[in-house]
Tab-separated table of C-alpha atoms in Angstrom:
chain	number	residue	atom	x	y	z
A	213	ASN	CA	17.552	10.554	4.125
A	214	ALA	CA	14.292	12.292	3.263
A	215	GLY	CA	12.760	9.267	1.484
A	216	VAL	CA	9.307	10.133	0.133
A	217	THR	CA	8.068	13.617	0.973
A	218	GLN	CA	4.460	14.644	0.581
A	219	THR	CA	3.085	18.132	0.938
A	220	PRO	CA	0.858	19.405	2.344
A	221	LYS	CA	0.023	17.172	5.309
A	222	PHE	CA	-3.446	18.629	5.718
A	223	GLN	CA	-5.690	20.518	3.307
A	224	VAL	CA	-9.253	21.766	3.268
A	225	LEU	CA	-10.777	22.609	-0.103
A	226	LYS	CA	-14.093	23.966	-1.211
A	227	THR	CA	-16.065	22.025	-3.779
A	228	GLY	CA	-14.913	22.960	-7.258
A	229	GLN	CA	-11.472	24.181	-6.257
A	230	SER	CA	-8.374	22.661	-7.790
A	231	MET	CA	-5.119	21.833	-6.133
A	232	THR	CA	-1.954	19.812	-6.501
A	233	LEU	CA	-0.606	17.337	-3.981
A	234	GLN	CA	3.151	17.213	-4.176
A	235	CYS	CA	5.286	14.090	-3.918
A	236	ALA	CA	9.050	13.930	-4.167
A	237	GLN	CA	11.517	11.111	-3.584
A	238	ASP	CA	15.279	11.285	-3.351
A	239	MET	CA	16.027	7.577	-3.785
A	240	ASN	CA	16.158	7.550	-7.612
A	241	HIS	CA	13.168	5.211	-7.694
A	242	GLU	CA	11.693	4.513	-11.093
A	243	TYR	CA	8.228	3.654	-9.840
A	244	MET	CA	5.923	6.154	-8.139
A	245	SER	CA	2.257	5.931	-7.349
A	246	TRP	CA	-0.667	7.604	-5.624
A	247	TYR	CA	-3.191	5.836	-3.409
A	248	ARG	CA	-6.210	7.020	-1.551
A	249	GLN	CA	-7.198	5.455	1.745
A	250	ASP	CA	-10.805	5.448	2.839
A	251	PRO	CA	-12.259	3.702	5.905
A	252	GLY	CA	-12.995	0.058	5.165
A	253	MET	CA	-11.619	0.323	1.637
A	254	GLY	CA	-7.912	-0.071	2.185
A	255	LEU	CA	-5.532	1.617	-0.244
A	256	ARG	CA	-6.777	2.076	-3.761
A	257	LEU	CA	-4.468	2.954	-6.609
A	258	ILE	CA	-5.218	6.234	-8.383
A	259	HIS	CA	-2.347	6.653	-10.875
A	260	TYR	CA	1.162	5.364	-11.208
A	261	SER	CA	4.315	5.943	-13.182
A	262	VAL	CA	7.087	3.562	-14.173
A	263	GLY	CA	9.470	6.313	-15.183
A	264	ALA	CA	9.697	9.904	-16.350
A	265	GLY	CA	7.108	10.531	-19.042
A	266	ILE	CA	5.226	7.252	-18.456
A	267	THR	CA	2.030	7.194	-16.430
A	268	ASP	CA	-1.003	4.978	-16.291
A	269	GLN	CA	-4.333	4.793	-14.538
A	270	GLY	CA	-5.024	2.721	-11.496
A	271	GLU	CA	-8.294	1.572	-9.983
A	272	VAL	CA	-9.831	4.982	-9.205
A	273	PRO	CA	-8.380	7.596	-11.607
A	274	ASN	CA	-11.444	9.766	-12.253
A	275	GLY	CA	-11.067	13.355	-11.117
A	276	TYR	CA	-7.279	13.159	-10.867
A	277	ASN	CA	-4.418	13.963	-13.230
A	278	VAL	CA	-0.741	13.165	-12.967
A	279	SER	CA	2.427	13.824	-14.885
A	280	ARG	CA	6.024	12.753	-14.381
A	281	SER	CA	8.496	15.139	-15.900
A	282	THR	CA	11.372	14.126	-13.620
A	283	THR	CA	12.360	10.961	-11.779
A	284	GLU	CA	12.012	12.716	-8.432
A	285	ASP	CA	8.560	14.309	-8.631
A	286	PHE	CA	5.082	12.918	-9.143
A	287	PRO	CA	2.370	15.502	-8.427
A	288	LEU	CA	-1.310	14.606	-8.192
A	289	ARG	CA	-3.766	17.208	-9.461
A	290	LEU	CA	-7.378	17.458	-8.392
A	291	LEU	CA	-9.111	19.254	-11.224
A	292	SER	CA	-12.381	20.198	-9.532
A	293	ALA	CA	-12.588	18.927	-5.977
A	294	ALA	CA	-15.679	17.031	-4.859
A	295	PRO	CA	-16.701	15.865	-1.362
A	296	SER	CA	-16.184	12.268	-2.571
A	297	GLN	CA	-12.475	13.059	-2.816
A	298	THR	CA	-12.236	13.585	0.926
A	299	SER	CA	-9.640	11.006	1.867
A	300	VAL	CA	-6.091	10.369	2.993
A	301	TYR	CA	-3.690	10.321	0.064
A	302	PHE	CA	-0.434	8.409	0.031
A	303	CYS	CA	2.405	8.657	-2.395
A	304	ALA	CA	4.644	5.597	-2.688
A	305	SER	CA	7.781	4.765	-4.606
A	306	SER	CA	9.832	1.659	-5.379
A	307	TYR	CA	13.309	1.166	-6.776
A	308	SER	CA	12.148	-1.170	-9.487
A	309	ILE	CA	8.842	-2.230	-10.939
A	310	GLY	CA	10.234	-5.041	-13.057
A	311	THR	CA	10.378	-7.597	-10.268
A	312	PRO	CA	7.842	-8.675	-7.663
A	313	ASN	CA	10.075	-8.337	-4.613
A	314	THR	CA	10.542	-4.605	-4.281
A	315	GLU	CA	9.048	-2.999	-1.216
A	316	ALA	CA	7.202	0.280	-1.502
A	317	PHE	CA	8.280	3.341	0.468
A	318	PHE	CA	5.450	5.586	1.532
A	319	GLY	CA	5.126	9.260	2.253
A	320	GLN	CA	3.491	10.441	5.453
A	321	GLY	CA	0.138	11.010	3.788
A	322	THR	CA	-2.032	14.043	3.034
A	323	ARG	CA	-5.376	14.355	4.771
A	324	LEU	CA	-7.709	16.148	2.368
A	325	THR	CA	-11.175	17.402	3.258
A	326	VAL	CA	-13.491	18.784	0.595
A	327	VAL	CA	-16.400	20.829	1.937
B	816	ALA	CA	-13.226	-9.630	-7.885
B	817	GLN	CA	-10.842	-8.483	-5.234
B	818	LYS	CA	-7.210	-9.350	-5.787
B	819	ILE	CA	-6.452	-9.285	-2.070
B	820	THR	CA	-9.009	-10.322	0.528
B	821	GLN	CA	-8.627	-9.683	4.227
B	822	THR	CA	-11.715	-11.124	5.862
B	823	GLN	CA	-11.083	-9.905	9.416
B	824	PRO	CA	-11.985	-6.227	9.799
B	825	GLY	CA	-10.926	-6.338	13.445
B	826	MET	CA	-8.950	-8.669	15.677
B	827	PHE	CA	-8.256	-8.675	19.396
B	828	VAL	CA	-5.395	-10.453	21.117
B	829	GLN	CA	-4.012	-10.619	24.632
B	830	GLU	CA	-0.531	-9.268	25.158
B	831	LYS	CA	2.174	-11.947	24.770
B	832	GLU	CA	-0.105	-14.249	22.792
B	833	ALA	CA	0.284	-15.067	19.097
B	834	VAL	CA	-2.185	-13.831	16.486
B	835	THR	CA	-2.800	-14.716	12.850
B	836	LEU	CA	-4.088	-12.173	10.350
B	837	ASP	CA	-5.619	-13.722	7.261
B	838	CYS	CA	-4.936	-12.800	3.657
B	839	THR	CA	-5.989	-14.565	0.485
B	840	TYR	CA	-5.034	-13.464	-3.000
B	841	ASP	CA	-6.108	-14.015	-6.555
B	842	THR	CA	-3.727	-14.143	-9.476
B	843	SER	CA	-3.148	-16.368	-12.469
B	844	ASP	CA	0.451	-15.285	-12.933
B	845	PRO	CA	3.128	-17.645	-11.578
B	846	SER	CA	5.402	-14.744	-10.610
B	847	TYR	CA	4.179	-12.481	-7.843
B	848	GLY	CA	5.171	-11.075	-4.485
B	849	LEU	CA	3.235	-10.770	-1.243
B	850	PHE	CA	3.805	-8.094	1.372
B	851	TRP	CA	2.498	-7.063	4.750
B	852	TYR	CA	2.484	-3.476	5.978
B	853	LYS	CA	1.641	-2.028	9.376
B	854	GLN	CA	-0.103	1.307	9.806
B	855	PRO	CA	-0.094	2.582	13.409
B	856	SER	CA	-2.426	5.328	14.541
B	857	SER	CA	0.173	7.909	13.501
B	858	GLY	CA	-0.617	7.007	9.892
B	859	GLU	CA	2.672	5.981	8.328
B	860	MET	CA	2.987	2.733	6.379
B	861	ILE	CA	5.676	0.394	7.660
B	862	PHE	CA	6.926	-2.553	5.627
B	863	LEU	CA	6.968	-5.778	7.677
B	864	ILE	CA	7.642	-8.837	5.547
B	865	TYR	CA	7.854	-10.158	1.989
B	866	GLN	CA	7.176	-13.566	0.400
B	867	GLY	CA	7.939	-14.398	-3.218
B	868	SER	CA	5.818	-16.854	-5.170
B	869	TYR	CA	8.856	-19.040	-5.877
B	870	ASP	CA	10.160	-19.002	-2.329
B	871	GLN	CA	10.229	-22.494	-0.870
B	872	GLN	CA	10.276	-21.444	2.759
B	873	ASN	CA	7.977	-19.184	4.708
B	874	ALA	CA	9.393	-15.727	5.302
B	875	THR	CA	10.268	-14.637	8.831
B	876	GLU	CA	11.317	-11.266	10.240
B	877	GLY	CA	11.756	-11.240	13.998
B	878	ARG	CA	8.330	-11.781	15.579
B	879	TYR	CA	6.643	-11.728	12.179
B	880	SER	CA	6.248	-14.771	9.991
B	881	LEU	CA	4.261	-15.356	6.853
B	882	ASN	CA	2.322	-18.604	6.567
B	883	PHE	CA	2.432	-19.046	2.796
B	884	GLN	CA	0.107	-21.711	1.382
B	885	LYS	CA	0.451	-21.403	-2.366
B	886	ALA	CA	-2.179	-23.962	-3.358
B	887	ARG	CA	-4.742	-22.238	-1.174
B	888	LYS	CA	-3.526	-18.795	-2.279
B	889	SER	CA	-3.185	-17.605	1.262
B	890	ALA	CA	-0.467	-15.518	2.896
B	891	ASN	CA	-1.364	-15.146	6.547
B	892	LEU	CA	0.704	-12.977	8.863
B	893	VAL	CA	1.592	-14.494	12.220
B	894	ILE	CA	2.701	-12.194	15.014
B	895	SER	CA	4.225	-14.049	17.929
B	896	ALA	CA	4.318	-12.704	21.485
B	897	SER	CA	2.086	-9.712	20.786
B	898	GLN	CA	3.036	-6.372	22.262
B	899	LEU	CA	0.913	-3.312	22.965
B	900	GLY	CA	2.804	-1.512	20.207
B	901	ASP	CA	1.483	-4.034	17.689
B	902	SER	CA	-1.940	-2.389	17.867
B	903	ALA	CA	-2.402	-1.013	14.342
B	904	MET	CA	-3.978	-1.582	10.940
B	905	TYR	CA	-2.321	-4.330	8.922
B	906	PHE	CA	-2.453	-4.456	5.150
B	907	CYS	CA	-1.693	-7.374	2.893
B	908	ALA	CA	-0.485	-6.480	-0.604
B	909	MET	CA	0.460	-8.305	-3.783
B	910	ARG	CA	2.659	-7.381	-6.704
B	911	GLU	CA	1.770	-9.079	-9.970
B	912	PRO	CA	2.494	-8.145	-13.595
B	913	GLY	CA	0.296	-5.301	-14.753
B	914	THR	CA	-1.448	-4.647	-18.057
B	915	GLY	CA	-2.023	-1.599	-20.197
B	916	ARG	CA	0.818	0.694	-21.168
B	917	THR	CA	3.003	-0.690	-18.421
B	918	GLY	CA	2.477	-4.371	-19.087
B	919	GLY	CA	5.029	-6.464	-17.251
B	920	SER	CA	5.420	-3.978	-14.421
B	921	TYR	CA	4.651	-5.357	-11.007
B	922	ILE	CA	1.932	-3.078	-9.671
B	923	PRO	CA	1.016	-3.468	-5.980
B	924	THR	CA	-2.581	-4.063	-4.929
B	925	PHE	CA	-3.638	-3.719	-1.307
B	926	GLY	CA	-6.298	-5.403	0.750
B	927	ARG	CA	-8.778	-3.505	2.927
B	928	GLY	CA	-6.836	-4.105	6.080
B	929	THR	CA	-7.315	-5.669	9.495
B	930	SER	CA	-7.393	-3.626	12.670
B	931	LEU	CA	-5.477	-5.364	15.452
B	932	ILE	CA	-5.914	-4.379	19.080
B	933	VAL	CA	-3.594	-5.845	21.679
B	934	HIS	CA	-5.020	-5.926	25.198
B	935	PRO	CA	-2.762	-5.763	28.286
């Protein structure tokens, strides 16, 4: 089972460049989300989706776009990279979002550096 | 205000001893879920244990137990008989009903984490 697959694992961008972080899950999960992890800040929610065509903003959405055209994929787009977006990014998915007891499955993370 | 508070940035424990990692939460909804995840130095997030707000008993999973005190809004993780492999970051998380376009969806919120180091 692949679970949640994130690509790339590492990326270096120049300020102002754009890129897309890919996330795919093969578990037919309805809920997918993106977090960023910074030292001392834990995981902060960027955007999430409760199903194809439905997305919403999390705690730190500025500078990021998402879309969910299929159940499997949930890409995160950086429109114009800034050094403040240097972070480790995690994609996570859950089978259901309608109950409180569903564990989240995480991808391996993408370490992004913006110079 | 933070939804999940982990007040211990770092903890040290001797191998084979027990350790408690603190977590307090803030919600006004009666239905919520509490989780603990482990993040070793390799970076992946590993689910450890879950406690539901309506659960009468504290959750246990092997050497992990969750000390759930609902009135105090605390959900501390207890690791018994610590092992060197327990050295990692530990995150407490809560699912509560969200707002906005996805009102009613249980969106997870994470704390800032506690770094645990187990000494031989």
